[in-house]
Coordinates of C-alpha atoms in Angstrom, one line a residue:
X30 CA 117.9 45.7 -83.3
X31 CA 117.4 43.2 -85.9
X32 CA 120.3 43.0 -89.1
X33 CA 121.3 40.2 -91.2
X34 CA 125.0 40.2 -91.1
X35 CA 126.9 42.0 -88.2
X36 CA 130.5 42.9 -89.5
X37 CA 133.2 43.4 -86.4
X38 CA 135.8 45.7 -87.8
X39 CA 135.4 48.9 -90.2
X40 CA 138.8 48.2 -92.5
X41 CA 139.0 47.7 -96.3
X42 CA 137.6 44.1 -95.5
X43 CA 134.9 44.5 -93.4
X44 CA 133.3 47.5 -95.2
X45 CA 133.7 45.3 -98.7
X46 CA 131.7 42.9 -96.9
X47 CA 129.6 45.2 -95.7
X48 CA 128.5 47.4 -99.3
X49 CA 128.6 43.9 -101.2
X50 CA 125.8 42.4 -98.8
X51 CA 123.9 45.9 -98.5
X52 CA 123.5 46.7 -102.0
X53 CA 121.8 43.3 -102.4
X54 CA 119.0 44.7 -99.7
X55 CA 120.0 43.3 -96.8
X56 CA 120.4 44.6 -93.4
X57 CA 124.0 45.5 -92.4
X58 CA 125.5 46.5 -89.4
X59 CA 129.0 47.4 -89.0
X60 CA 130.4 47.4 -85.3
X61 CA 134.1 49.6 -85.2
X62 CA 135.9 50.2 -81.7
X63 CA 137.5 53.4 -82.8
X64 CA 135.4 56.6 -83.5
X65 CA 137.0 57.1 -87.2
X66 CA 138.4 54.9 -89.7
X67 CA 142.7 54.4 -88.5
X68 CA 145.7 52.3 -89.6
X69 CA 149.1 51.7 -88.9
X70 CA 149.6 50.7 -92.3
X71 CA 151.6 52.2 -95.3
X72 CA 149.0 52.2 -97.7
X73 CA 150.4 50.9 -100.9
X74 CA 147.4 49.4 -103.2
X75 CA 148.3 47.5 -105.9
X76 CA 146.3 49.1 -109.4
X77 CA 145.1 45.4 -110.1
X78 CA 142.0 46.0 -107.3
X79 CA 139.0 46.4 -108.9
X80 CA 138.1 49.3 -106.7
X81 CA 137.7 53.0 -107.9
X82 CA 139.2 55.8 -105.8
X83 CA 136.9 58.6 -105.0
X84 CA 137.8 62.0 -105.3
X85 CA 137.8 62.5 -101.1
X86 CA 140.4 59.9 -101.0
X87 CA 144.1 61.5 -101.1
X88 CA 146.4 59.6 -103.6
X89 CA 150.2 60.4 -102.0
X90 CA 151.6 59.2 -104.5
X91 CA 152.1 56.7 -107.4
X92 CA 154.2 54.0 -107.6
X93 CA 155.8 52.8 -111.0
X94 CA 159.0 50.9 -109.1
X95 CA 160.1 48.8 -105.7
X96 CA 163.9 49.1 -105.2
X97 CA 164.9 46.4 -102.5
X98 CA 168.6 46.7 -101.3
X99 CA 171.0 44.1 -99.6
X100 CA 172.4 44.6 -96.8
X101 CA 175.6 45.9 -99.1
X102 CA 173.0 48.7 -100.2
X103 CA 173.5 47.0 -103.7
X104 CA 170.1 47.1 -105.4
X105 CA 167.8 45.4 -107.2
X106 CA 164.8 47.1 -109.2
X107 CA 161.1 45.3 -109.9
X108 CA 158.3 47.2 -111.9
X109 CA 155.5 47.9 -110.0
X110 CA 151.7 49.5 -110.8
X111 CA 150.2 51.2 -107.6
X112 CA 150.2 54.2 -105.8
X113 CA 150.4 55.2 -101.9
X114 CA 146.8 56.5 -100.2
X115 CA 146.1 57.8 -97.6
X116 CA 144.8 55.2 -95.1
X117 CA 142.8 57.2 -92.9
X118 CA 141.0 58.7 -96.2
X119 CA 141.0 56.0 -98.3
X120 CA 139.2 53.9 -95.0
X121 CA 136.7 55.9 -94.8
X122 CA 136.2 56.5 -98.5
X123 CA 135.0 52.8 -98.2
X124 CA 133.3 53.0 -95.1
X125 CA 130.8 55.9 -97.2
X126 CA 130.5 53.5 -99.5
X127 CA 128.8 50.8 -97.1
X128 CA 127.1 53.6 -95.7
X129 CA 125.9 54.5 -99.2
X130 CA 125.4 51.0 -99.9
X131 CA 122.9 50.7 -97.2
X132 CA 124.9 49.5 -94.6
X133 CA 124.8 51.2 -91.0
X134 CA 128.3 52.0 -89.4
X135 CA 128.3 52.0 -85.4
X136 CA 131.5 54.2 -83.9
X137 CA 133.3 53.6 -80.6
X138 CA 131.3 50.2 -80.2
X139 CA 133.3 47.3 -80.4
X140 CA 132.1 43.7 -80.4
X141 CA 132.1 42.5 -76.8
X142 CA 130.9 38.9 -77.3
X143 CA 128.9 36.4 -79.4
X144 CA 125.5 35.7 -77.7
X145 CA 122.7 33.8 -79.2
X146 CA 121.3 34.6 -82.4
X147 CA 123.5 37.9 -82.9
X148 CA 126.7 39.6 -80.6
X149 CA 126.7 42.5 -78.0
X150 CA 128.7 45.4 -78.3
X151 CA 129.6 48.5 -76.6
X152 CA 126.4 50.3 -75.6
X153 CA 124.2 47.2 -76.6
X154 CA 122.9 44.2 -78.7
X155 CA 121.9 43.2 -82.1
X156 CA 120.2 40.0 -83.6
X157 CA 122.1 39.1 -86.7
X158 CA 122.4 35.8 -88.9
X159 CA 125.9 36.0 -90.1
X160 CA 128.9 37.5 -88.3
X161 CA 131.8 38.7 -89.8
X162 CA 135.1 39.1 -88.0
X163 CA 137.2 41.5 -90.0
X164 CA 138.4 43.4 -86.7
X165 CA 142.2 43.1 -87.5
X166 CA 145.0 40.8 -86.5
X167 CA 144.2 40.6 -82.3
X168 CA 140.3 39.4 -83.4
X169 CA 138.1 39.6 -80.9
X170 CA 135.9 37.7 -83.2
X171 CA 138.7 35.0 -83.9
X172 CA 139.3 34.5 -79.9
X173 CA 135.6 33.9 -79.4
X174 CA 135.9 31.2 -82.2
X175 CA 138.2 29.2 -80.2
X176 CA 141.4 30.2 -82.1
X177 CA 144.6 31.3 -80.7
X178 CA 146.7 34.6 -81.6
X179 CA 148.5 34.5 -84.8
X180 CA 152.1 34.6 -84.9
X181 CA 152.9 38.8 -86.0
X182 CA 155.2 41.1 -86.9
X183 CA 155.2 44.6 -85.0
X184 CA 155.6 47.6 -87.3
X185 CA 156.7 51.5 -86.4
X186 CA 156.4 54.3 -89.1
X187 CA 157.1 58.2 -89.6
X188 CA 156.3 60.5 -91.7
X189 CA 158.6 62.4 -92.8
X190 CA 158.9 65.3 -94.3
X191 CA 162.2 67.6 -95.6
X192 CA 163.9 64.2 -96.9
X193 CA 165.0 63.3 -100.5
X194 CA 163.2 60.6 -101.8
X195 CA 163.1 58.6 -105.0
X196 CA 160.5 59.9 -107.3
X197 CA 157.6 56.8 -107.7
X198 CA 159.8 54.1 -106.0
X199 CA 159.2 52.2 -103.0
X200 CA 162.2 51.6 -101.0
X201 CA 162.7 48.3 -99.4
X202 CA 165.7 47.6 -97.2
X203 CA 166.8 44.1 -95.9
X204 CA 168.9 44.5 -92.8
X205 CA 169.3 42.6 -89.8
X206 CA 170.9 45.7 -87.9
X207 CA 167.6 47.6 -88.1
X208 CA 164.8 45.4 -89.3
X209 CA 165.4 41.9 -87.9
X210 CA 162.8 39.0 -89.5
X211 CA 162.1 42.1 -91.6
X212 CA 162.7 45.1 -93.8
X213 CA 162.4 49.2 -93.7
X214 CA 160.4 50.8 -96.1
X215 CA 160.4 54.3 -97.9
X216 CA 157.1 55.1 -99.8
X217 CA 157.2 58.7 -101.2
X218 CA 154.0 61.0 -100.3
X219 CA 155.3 63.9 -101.8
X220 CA 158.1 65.8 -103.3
X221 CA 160.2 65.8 -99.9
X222 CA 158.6 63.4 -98.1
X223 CA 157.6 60.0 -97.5
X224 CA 156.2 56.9 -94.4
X225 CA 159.4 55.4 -93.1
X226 CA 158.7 52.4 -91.8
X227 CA 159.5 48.9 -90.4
X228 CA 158.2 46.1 -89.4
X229 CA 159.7 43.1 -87.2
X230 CA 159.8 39.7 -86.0
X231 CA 162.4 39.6 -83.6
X232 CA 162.8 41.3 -80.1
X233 CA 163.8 44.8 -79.2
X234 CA 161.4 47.7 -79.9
X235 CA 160.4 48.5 -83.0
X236 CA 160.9 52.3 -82.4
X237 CA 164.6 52.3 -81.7
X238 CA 165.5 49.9 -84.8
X239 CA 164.0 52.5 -86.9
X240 CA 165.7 55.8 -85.3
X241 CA 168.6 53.5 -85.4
X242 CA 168.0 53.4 -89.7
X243 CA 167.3 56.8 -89.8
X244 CA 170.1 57.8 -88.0
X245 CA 173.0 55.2 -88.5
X246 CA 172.2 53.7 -91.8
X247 CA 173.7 54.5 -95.3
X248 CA 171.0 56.8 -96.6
X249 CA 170.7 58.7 -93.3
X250 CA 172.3 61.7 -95.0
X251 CA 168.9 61.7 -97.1
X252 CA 166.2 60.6 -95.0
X253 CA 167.3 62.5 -91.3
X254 CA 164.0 65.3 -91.8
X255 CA 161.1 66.7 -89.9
X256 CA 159.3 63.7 -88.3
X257 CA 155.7 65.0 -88.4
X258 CA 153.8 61.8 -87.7
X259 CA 154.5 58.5 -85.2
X260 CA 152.3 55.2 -85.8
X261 CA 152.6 51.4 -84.6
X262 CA 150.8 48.4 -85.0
X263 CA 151.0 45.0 -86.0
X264 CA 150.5 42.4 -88.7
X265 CA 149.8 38.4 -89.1
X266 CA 152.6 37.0 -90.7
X267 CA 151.7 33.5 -89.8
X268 CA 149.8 32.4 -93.3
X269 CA 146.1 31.5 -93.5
X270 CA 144.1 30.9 -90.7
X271 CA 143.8 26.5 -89.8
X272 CA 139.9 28.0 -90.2
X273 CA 137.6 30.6 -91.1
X274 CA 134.3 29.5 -91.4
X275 CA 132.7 28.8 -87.7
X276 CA 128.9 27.8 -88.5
X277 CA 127.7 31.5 -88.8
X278 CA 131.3 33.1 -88.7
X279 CA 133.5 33.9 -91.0
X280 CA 136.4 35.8 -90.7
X281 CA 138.1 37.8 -92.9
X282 CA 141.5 40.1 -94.1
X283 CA 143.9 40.2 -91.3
X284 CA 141.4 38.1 -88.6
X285 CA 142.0 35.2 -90.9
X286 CA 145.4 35.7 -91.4
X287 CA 145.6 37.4 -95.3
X288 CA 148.6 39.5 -95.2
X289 CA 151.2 37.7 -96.9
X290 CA 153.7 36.6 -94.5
X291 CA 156.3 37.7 -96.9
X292 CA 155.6 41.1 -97.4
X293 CA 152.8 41.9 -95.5
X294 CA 150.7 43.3 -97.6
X295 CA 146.8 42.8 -96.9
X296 CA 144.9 45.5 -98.5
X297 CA 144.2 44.0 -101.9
X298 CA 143.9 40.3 -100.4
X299 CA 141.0 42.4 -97.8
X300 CA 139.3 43.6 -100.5
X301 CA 139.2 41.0 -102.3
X302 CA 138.0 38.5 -99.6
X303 CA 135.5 41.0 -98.8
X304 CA 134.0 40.8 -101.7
X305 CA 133.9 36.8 -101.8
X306 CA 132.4 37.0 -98.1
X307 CA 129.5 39.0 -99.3
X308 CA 128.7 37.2 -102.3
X309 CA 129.0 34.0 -100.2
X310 CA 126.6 35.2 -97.3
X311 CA 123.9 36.8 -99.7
X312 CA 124.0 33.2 -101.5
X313 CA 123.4 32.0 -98.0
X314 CA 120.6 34.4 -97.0
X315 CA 118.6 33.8 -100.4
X316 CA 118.5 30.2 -100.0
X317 CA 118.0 30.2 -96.0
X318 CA 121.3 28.1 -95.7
X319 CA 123.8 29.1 -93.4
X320 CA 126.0 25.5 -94.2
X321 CA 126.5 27.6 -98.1
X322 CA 129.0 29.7 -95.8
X323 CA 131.5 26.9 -96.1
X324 CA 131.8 27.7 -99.7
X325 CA 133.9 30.8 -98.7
X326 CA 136.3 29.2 -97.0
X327 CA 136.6 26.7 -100.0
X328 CA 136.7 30.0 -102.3
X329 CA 139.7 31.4 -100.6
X330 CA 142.0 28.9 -100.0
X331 CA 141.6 28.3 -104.0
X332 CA 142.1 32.0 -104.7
X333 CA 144.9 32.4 -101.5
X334 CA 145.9 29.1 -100.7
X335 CA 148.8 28.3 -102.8
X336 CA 150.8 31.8 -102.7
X337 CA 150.2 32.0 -99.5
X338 CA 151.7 28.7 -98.4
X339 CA 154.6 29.9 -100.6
X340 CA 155.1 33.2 -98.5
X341 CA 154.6 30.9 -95.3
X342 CA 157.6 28.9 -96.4
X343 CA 160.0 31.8 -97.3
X344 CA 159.1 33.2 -94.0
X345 CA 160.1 30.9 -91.8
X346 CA 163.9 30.9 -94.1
X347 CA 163.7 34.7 -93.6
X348 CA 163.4 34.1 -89.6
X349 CA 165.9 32.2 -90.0
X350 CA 168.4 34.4 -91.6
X351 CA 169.7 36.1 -88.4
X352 CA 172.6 37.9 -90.0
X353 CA 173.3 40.4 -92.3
X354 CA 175.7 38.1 -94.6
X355 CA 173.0 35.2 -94.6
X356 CA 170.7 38.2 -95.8
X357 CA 173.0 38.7 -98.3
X358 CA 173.1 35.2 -99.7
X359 CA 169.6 34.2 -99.5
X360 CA 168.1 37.2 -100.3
X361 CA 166.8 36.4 -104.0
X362 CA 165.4 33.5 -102.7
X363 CA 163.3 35.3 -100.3
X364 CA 161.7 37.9 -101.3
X365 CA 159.1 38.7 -103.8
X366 CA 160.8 41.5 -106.3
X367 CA 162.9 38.5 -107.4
X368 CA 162.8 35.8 -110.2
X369 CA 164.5 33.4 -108.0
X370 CA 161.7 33.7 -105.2
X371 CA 159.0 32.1 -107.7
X372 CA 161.5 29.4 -108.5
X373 CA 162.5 28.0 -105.1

């Protein structure tokens, strides 16, 4: 089988990659270990992506405010312009597109190796110019590049329904009792429910901190419903990969480390890299020159580079705030929703 781009990973950033260097006519294929398009993640998109939803992709919800608390439970309100998706849906919304696109999508076949002139996979082989690892934050891709795991935060979410939630606000709780190197979050899908999540960096599992918040913490008289879903993953909080162009590999979204380490938000900064990969590989392709790939990296790390080292930085302070009362002082200094955050 003969493509010119092979694209590990069937997220937001490797189908991007994947339509962008179709639709220019080339041949695309698109290796994904599981049989359908999955995440662990909470699905906020920000309405600055230059993507349109389809009509088979479920909005949950919009978002018009984020609401982080202390540790007090004294709050602090930021505007916000997004909504809450479906992941599953909106995943495979882009996926059709690729497909659409021209791009051919191989299920249950993950990427088993690099091997000259293209990579094997589950159930074969394929001959491909450029590879593209956008297979998540435990690349397989990255590994065979030489690079070592990235430094992550493990994440556990419900949904929930029977709860009161806060009409078009995201929830964000900083507490070191429940969400250690973290925070909970409450994103509403609905009228009476809503993903109640976490996501840490310290020990302990991630499972019990958040029954713990569910159960013990000041809004568990609004928040103790019907748990109707479980999900866990995990996410690179360590910044920027040292490298993501390897001769004919680039990597891409959360295999090159482009969730911000702050947050952890990655879909927008997916996307978006996506669509700098493709245009960087078809400039390659037309002009035969696989050294053009280095321009990507270059490209990202102007778009990326600076925020990111930013988040890096307030990270490795918010590691370092190990108890409640230094949450409580540094807070503003630390996290995003905050004036002070931007200043420091």
């Amino acid at each position: 089988m003969d493509y010119d781009v092979i694209v590990a990973g069937a997220g937001p950033a490797g189908t991007t990659t994947a339509a962008e260097v179709a639709q220019a006519g080339y041949r695309v294929l698109v290796l994904e270990k599981n049989s359908t398009c999955r995440s662990p993640c909470a699905g906020y998109v920000s309405r600055t992506i230059n993507f349109e939803l389809p009509e088979n992709c479920t909005i949950q919800s919009k978002i018009t405010k984020m609401r982080t608390y202390f540790p007090d439970l004294s709050s602090h309100d930021f505007q916000l312009n997004g909504f809450v998706v479906d992941r599953p849906s909106f995943d495979m919304a882009l996926a059709m597109k690729a497909i659409e696109s021209g791009a051919e999508i191989r299920w249950n076949s993950p990427l088993i190796d690099k091997i000259p002139g293209g990579a094997s996979f589950r159930g074969g082989a394929a001959s491909g110019k450029v590879i593209v690892g956008a297979d998540g934050v435990f690349s397989k891709v990255a590994s065979l590049s030489g690079l070592e795991r990235q430094k992550v935060a493990v994440c556990s979410q419900y949904h929930m329904t029977g709860i009161r939630i806060l009409s078009q606000i995201s929830e964000i709780f900083f507490n070191s009792d429940y969400a250690p190197g973290g925070y909970v979050w409450i994103y509403p899908t609905g009228k009476s429910s809503a993903k109640i999540g976490m996501g840490t960096t310290g020990t302990g599992s991630p499972r019990r901190y958040l029954d713990a918040f569910i159960k013990d913490s000041g809004v568990a008289d609004r928040v103790g419903g019907i748990k109707t879903e479980y999900i866990t993953g995990a996410l690179p909080v360590g910044g920027l990969r040292e490298k993501l162009v390897f001769d004919n590999v680039l990597l891409v979204g959360d295999s090159a480390g482009m969730a911000d380490p702050i947050t952890g938000a990655g879909i927008n900064n997916a996307m978006i890299a996506g669509e700098v990969a493709g245009r960087t590989i078809i400039e390659a392709l037309e002009n035969e020159d696989m050294a053009m790939l280095s321009q990507y990296e270059t490209r990202m790390r102007k778009l990326f580079g600076r925020t990111m080292e930013r988040a890096l930085e307030k990270r490795k302070r918010l590691d370092a705030c190990v108890t409640n009362e230094l949450l409580q002082e540094h807070l503003p200094e630390l996290w995003v929703a905050f004036r002070q955050y931007w200043e420091n």
